[in-house]
Short mmCIF file of N, CA, C and O in Angstrom, two decimals:
data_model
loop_
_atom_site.label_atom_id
_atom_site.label_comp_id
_atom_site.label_asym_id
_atom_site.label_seq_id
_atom_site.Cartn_x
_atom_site.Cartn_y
_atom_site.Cartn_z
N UNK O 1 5.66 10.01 -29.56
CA UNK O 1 4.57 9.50 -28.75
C UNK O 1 4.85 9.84 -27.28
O UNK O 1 5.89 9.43 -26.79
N UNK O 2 3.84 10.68 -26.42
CA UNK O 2 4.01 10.76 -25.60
C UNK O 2 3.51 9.79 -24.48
O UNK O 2 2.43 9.21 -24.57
N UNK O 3 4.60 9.60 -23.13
CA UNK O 3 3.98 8.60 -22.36
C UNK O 3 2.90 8.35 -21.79
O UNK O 3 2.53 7.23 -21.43
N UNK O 4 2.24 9.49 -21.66
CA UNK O 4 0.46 9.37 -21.72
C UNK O 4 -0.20 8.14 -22.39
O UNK O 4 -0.89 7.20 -22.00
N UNK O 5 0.45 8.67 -23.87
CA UNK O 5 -0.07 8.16 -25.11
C UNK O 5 0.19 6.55 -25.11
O UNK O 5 -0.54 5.74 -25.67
N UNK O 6 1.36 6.23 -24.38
CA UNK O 6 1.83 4.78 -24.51
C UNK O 6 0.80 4.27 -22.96
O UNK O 6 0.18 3.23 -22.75
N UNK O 7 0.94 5.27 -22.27
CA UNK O 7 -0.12 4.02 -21.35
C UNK O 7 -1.24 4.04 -21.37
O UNK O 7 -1.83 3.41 -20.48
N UNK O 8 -1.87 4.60 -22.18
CA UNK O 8 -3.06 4.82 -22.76
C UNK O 8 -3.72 3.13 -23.70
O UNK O 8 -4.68 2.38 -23.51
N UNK O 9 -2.52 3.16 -24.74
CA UNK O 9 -2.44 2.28 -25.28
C UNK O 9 -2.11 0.55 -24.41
O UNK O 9 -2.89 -0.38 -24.58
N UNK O 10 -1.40 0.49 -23.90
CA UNK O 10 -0.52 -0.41 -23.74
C UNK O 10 -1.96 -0.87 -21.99
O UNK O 10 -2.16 -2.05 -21.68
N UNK O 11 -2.66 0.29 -21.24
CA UNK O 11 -3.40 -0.24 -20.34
C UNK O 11 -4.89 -0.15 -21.04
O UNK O 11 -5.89 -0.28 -20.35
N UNK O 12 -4.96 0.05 -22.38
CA UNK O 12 -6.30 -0.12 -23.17
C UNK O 12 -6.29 -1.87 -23.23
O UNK O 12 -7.24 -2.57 -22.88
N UNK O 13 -4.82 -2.44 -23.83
CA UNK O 13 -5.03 -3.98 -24.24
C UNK O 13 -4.92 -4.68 -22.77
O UNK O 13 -5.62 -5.63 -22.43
N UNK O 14 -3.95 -4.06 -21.96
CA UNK O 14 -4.03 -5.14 -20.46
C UNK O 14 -5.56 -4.87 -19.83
O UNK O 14 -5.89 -5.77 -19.05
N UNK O 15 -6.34 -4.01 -19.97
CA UNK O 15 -7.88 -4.14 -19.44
C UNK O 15 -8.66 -5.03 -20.19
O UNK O 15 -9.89 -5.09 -20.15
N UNK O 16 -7.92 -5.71 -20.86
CA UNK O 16 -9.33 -6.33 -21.94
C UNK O 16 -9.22 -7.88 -21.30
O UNK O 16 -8.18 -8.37 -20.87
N UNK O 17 -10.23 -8.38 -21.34
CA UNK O 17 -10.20 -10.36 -21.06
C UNK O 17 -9.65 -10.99 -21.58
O UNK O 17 -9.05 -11.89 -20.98
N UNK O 18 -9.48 -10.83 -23.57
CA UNK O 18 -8.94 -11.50 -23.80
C UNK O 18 -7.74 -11.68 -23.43
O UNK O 18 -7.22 -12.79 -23.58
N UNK O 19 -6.88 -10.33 -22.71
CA UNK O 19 -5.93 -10.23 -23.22
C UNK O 19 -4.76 -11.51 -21.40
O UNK O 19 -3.68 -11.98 -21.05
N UNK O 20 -5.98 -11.35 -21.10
CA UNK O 20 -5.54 -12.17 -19.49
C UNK O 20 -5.90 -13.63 -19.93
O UNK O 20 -5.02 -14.45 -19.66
N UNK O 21 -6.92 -14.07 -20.51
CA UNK O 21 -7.18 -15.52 -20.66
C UNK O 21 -6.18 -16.72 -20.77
O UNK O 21 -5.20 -16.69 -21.52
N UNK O 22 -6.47 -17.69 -20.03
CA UNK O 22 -6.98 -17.86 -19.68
C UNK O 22 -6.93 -17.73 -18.23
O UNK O 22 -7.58 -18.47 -17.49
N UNK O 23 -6.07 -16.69 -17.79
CA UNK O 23 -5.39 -16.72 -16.13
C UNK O 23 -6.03 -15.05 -15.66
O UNK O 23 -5.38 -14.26 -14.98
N UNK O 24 -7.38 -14.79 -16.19
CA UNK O 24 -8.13 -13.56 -15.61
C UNK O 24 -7.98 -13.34 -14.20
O UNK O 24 -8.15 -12.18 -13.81
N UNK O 25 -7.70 -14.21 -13.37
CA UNK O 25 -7.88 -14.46 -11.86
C UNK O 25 -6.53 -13.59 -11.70
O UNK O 25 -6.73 -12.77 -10.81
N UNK O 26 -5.34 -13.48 -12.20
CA UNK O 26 -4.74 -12.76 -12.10
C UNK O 26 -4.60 -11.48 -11.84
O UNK O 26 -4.06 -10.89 -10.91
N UNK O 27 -5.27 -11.07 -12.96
CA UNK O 27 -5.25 -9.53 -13.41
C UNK O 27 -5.95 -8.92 -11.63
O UNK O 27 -6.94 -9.28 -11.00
N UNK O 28 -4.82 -7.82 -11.30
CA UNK O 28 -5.74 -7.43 -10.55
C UNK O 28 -6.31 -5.93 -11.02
O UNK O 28 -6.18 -5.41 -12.13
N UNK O 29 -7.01 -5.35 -9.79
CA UNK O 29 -7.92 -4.46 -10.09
C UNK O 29 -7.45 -3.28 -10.64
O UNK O 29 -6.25 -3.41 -10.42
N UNK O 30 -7.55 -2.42 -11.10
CA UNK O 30 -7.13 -1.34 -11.87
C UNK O 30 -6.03 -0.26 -10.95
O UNK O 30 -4.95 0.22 -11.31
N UNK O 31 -6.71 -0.11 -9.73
CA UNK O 31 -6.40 0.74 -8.69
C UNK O 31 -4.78 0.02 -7.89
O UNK O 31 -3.87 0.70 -7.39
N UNK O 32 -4.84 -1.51 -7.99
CA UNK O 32 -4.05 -2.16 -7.56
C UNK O 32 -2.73 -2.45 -8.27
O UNK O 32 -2.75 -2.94 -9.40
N UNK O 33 -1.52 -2.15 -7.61
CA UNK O 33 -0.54 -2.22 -8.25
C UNK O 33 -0.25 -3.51 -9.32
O UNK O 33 -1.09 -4.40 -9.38
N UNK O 34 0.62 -3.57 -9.92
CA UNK O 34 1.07 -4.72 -10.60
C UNK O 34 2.51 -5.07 -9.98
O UNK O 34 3.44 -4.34 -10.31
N UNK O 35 2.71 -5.95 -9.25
CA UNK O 35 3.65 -6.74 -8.57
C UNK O 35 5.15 -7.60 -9.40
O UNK O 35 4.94 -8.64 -10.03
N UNK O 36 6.03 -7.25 -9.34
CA UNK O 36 6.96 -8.39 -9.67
C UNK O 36 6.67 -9.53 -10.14
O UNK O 36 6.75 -9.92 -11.30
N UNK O 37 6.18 -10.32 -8.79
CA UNK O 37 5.62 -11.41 -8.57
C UNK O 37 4.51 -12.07 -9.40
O UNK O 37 4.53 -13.10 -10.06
N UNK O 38 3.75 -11.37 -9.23
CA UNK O 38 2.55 -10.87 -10.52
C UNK O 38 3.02 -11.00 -11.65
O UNK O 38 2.35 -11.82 -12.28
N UNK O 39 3.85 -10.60 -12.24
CA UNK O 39 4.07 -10.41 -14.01
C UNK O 39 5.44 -11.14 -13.83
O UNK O 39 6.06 -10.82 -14.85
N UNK O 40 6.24 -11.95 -13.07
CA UNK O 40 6.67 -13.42 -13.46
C UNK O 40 5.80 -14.61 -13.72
O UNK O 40 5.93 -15.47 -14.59
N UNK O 41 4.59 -14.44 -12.52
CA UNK O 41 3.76 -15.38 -12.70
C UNK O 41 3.04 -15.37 -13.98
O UNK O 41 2.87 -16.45 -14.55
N UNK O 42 2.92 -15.08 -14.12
CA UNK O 42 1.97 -14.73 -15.73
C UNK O 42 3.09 -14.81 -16.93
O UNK O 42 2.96 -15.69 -17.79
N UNK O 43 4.01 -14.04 -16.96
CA UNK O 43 5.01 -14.15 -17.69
C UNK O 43 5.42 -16.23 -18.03
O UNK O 43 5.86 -16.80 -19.03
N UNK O 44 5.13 -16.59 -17.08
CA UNK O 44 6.20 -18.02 -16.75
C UNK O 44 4.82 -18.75 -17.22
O UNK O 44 4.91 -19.55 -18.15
N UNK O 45 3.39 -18.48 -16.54
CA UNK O 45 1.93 -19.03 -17.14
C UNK O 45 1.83 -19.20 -19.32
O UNK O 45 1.54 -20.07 -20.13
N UNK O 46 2.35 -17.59 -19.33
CA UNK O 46 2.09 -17.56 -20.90
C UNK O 46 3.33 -17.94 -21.53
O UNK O 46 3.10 -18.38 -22.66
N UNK O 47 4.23 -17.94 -21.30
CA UNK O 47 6.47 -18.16 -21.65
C UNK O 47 6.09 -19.56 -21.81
O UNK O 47 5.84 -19.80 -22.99
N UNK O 48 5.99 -20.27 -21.26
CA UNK O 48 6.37 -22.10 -20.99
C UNK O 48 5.74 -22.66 -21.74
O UNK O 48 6.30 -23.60 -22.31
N UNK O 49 3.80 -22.26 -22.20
CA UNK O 49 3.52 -23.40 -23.24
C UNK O 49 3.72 -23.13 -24.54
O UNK O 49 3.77 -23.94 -25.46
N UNK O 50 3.90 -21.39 -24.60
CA UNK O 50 4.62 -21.00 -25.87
C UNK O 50 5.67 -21.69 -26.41
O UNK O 50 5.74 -22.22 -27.52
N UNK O 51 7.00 -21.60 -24.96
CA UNK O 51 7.69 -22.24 -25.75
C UNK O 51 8.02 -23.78 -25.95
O UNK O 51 8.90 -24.18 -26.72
N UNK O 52 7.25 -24.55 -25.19
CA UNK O 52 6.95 -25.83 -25.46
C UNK O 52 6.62 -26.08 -26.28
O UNK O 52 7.02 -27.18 -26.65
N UNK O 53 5.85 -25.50 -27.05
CA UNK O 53 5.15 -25.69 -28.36
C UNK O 53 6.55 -25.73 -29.58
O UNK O 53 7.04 -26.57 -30.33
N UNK O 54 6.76 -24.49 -29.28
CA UNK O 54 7.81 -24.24 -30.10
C UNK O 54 9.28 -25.16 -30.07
O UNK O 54 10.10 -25.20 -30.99
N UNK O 55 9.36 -25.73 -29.01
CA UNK O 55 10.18 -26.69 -29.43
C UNK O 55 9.68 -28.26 -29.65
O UNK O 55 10.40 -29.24 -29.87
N UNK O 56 8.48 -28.23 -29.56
CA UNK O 56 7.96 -29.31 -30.31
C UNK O 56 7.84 -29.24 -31.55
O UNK O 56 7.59 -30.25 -32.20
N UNK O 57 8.01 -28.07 -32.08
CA UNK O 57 7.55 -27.60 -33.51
C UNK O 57 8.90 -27.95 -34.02
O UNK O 57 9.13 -28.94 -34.72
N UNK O 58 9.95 -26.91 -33.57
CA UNK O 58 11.30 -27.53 -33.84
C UNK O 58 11.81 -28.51 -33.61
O UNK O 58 13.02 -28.29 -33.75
N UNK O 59 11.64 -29.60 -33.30
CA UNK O 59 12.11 -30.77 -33.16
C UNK O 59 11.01 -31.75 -34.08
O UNK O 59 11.33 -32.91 -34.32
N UNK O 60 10.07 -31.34 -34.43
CA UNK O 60 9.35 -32.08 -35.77
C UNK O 60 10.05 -31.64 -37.09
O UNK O 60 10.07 -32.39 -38.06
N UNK O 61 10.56 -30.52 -37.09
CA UNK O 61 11.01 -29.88 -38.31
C UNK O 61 12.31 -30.25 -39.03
O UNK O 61 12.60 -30.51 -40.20
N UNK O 62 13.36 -30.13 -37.28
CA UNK O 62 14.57 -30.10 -37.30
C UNK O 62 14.68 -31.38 -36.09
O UNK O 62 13.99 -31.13 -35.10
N UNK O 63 15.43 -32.70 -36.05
CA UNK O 63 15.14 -33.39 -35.43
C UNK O 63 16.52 -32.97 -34.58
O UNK O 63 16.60 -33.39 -33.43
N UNK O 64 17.86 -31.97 -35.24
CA UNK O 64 19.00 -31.51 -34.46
C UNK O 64 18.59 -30.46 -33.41
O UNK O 64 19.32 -29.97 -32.54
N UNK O 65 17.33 -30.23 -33.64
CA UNK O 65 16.79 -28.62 -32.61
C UNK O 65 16.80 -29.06 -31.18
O UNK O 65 17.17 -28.33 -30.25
N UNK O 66 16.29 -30.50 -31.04
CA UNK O 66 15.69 -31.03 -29.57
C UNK O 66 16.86 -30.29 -28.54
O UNK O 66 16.42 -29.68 -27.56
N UNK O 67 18.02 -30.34 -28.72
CA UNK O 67 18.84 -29.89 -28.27
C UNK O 67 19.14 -28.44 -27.88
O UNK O 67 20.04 -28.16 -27.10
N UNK O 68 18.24 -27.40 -28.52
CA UNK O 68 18.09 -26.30 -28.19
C UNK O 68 16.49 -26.14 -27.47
O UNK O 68 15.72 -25.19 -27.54
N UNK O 69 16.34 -27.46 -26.76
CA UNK O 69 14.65 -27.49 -25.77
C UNK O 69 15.04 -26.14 -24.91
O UNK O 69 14.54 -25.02 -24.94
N UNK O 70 15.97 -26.62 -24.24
CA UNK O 70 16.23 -25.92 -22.75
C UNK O 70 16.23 -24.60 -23.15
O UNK O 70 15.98 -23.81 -22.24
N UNK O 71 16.46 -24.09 -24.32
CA UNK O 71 17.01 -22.72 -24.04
C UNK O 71 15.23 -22.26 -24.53
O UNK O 71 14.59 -21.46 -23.86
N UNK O 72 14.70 -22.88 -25.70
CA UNK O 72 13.53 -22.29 -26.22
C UNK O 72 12.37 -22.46 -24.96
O UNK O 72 11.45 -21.65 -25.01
N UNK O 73 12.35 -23.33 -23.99
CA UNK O 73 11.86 -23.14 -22.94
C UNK O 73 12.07 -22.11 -21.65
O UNK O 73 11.35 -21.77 -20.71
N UNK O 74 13.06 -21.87 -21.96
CA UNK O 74 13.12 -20.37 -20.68
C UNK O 74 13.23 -18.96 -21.65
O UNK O 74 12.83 -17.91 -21.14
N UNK O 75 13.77 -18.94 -23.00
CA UNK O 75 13.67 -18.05 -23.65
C UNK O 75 11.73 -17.32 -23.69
O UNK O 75 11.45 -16.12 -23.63
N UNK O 76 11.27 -17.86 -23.74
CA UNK O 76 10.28 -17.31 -23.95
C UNK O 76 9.33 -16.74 -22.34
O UNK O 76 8.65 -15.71 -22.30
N UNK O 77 9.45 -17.31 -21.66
CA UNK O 77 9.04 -16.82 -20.08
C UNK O 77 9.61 -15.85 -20.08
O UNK O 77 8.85 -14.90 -19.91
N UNK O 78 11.07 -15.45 -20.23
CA UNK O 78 12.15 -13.83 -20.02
C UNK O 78 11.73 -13.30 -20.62
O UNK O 78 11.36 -12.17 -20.30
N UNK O 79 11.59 -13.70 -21.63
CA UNK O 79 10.94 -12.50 -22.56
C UNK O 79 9.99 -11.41 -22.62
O UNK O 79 10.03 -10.25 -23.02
N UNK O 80 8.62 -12.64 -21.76
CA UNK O 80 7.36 -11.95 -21.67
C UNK O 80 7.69 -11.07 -20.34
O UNK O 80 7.32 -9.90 -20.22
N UNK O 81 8.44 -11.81 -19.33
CA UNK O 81 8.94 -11.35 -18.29
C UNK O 81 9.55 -9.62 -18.21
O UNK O 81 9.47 -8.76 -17.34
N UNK O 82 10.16 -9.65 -19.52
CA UNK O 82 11.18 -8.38 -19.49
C UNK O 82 10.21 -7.21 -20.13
O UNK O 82 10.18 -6.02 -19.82
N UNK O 83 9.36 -7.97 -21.21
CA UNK O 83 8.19 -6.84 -21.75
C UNK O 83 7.50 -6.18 -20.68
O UNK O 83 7.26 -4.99 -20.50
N UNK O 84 7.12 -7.54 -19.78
CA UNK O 84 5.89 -6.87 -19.23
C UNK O 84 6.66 -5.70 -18.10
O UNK O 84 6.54 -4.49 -17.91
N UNK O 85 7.27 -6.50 -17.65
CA UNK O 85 8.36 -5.59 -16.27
C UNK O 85 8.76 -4.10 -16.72
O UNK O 85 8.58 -3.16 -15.95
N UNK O 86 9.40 -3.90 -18.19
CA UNK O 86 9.59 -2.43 -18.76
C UNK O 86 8.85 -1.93 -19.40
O UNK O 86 9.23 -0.89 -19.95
N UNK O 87 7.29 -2.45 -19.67
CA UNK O 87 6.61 -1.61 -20.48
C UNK O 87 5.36 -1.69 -19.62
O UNK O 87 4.97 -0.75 -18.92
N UNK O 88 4.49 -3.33 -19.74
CA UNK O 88 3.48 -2.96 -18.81
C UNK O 88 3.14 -2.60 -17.30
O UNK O 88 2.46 -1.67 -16.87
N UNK O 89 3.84 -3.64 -16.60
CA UNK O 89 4.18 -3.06 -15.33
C UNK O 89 4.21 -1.69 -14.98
O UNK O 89 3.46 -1.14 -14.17
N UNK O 90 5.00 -1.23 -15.57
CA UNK O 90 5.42 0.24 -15.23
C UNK O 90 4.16 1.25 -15.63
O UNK O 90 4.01 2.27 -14.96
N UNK O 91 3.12 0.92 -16.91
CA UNK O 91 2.38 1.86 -17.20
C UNK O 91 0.84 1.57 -16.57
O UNK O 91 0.05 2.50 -16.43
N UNK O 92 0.44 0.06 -16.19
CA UNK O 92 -0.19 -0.06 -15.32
C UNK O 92 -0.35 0.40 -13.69
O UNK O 92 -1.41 0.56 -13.08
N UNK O 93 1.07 0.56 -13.17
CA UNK O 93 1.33 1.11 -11.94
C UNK O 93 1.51 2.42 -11.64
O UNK O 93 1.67 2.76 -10.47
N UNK O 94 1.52 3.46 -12.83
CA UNK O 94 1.28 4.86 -13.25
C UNK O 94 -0.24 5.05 -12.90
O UNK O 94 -0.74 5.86 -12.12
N UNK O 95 -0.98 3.89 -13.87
CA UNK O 95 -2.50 4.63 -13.70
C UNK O 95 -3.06 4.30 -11.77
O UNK O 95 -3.68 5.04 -11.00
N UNK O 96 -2.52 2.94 -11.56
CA UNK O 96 -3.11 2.38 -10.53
C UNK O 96 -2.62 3.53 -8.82
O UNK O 96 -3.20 3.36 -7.75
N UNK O 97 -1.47 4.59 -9.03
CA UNK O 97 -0.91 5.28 -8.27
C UNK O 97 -1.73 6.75 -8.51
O UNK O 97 -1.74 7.65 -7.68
N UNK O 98 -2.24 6.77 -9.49
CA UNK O 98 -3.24 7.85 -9.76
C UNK O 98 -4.80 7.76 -9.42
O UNK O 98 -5.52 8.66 -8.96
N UNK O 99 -5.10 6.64 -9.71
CA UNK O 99 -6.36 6.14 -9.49
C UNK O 99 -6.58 6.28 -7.53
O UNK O 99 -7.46 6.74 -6.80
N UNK O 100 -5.33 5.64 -7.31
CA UNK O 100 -5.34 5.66 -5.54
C UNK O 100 -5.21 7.06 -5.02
O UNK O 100 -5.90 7.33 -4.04
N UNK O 101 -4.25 8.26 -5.63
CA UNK O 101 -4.56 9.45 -5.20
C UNK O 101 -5.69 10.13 -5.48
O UNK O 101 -6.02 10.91 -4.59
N UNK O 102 -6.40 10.10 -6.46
CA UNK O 102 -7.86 10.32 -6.82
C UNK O 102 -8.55 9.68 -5.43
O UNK O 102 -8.93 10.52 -4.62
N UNK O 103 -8.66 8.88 -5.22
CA UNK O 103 -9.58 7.96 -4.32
C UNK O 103 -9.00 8.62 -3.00
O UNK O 103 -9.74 8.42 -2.04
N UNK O 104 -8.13 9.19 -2.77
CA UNK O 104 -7.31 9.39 -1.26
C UNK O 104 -8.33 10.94 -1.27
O UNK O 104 -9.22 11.20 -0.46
N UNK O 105 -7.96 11.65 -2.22
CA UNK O 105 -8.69 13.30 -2.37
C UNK O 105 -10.34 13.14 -2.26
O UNK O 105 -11.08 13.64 -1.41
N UNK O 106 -10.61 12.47 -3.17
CA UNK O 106 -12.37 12.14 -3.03
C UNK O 106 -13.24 11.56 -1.29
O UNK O 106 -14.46 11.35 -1.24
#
């Protein structure tokens, strides 16, 4: 697969609404970079009730889990954190550096 091909893909699902909901206000414009800052925030928006959930889930299941709260609560923010930072980030800020030299030539 060429990297075309992956940011093709990968900025087909970050353009879509659903895929920002419910924090659309985020997403910025196509042309506009994607920030650090940006994709912690979002990362830490979608990470935290995930994994809140999930250790509510585990601690209904397993009443010894409660004890692994702390970790299933930051585990999941890094996570989204590290996806988005090495995969989307990077292929969103490909198109948005192209889009701006297009716009600089025109």
């Amino acid at each position: 697969m060429s990297l075309e091909h992956l940011e093709n893909a990968v900025n087909e699902v970050s353009d879509k609404d659903w895929s920002w909901w419910p924090f659309l206000w985020l997403r910025p414009e196509k042309h506009e970079p994607m920030t650090l800052t940006r994709l912690a925030t979002v990362a830490f928006l979608f990470g935290a009730p995930i994994g809140a959930f999930l250790t509510v889930v585990g601690a209904m299941v397993n009443p010894e889990a409660k004890y692994a709260a702390p970790v299933l609560l930051a585990i999941f923010p890094l996570l989204l954190f590290f996806v988005a930072s090495v995969v989307v980030g990077p292929m969103w800020n490909r198109r948005a550096e192209r889009l701006r030299a297009r716009a600089k030539i025109e």
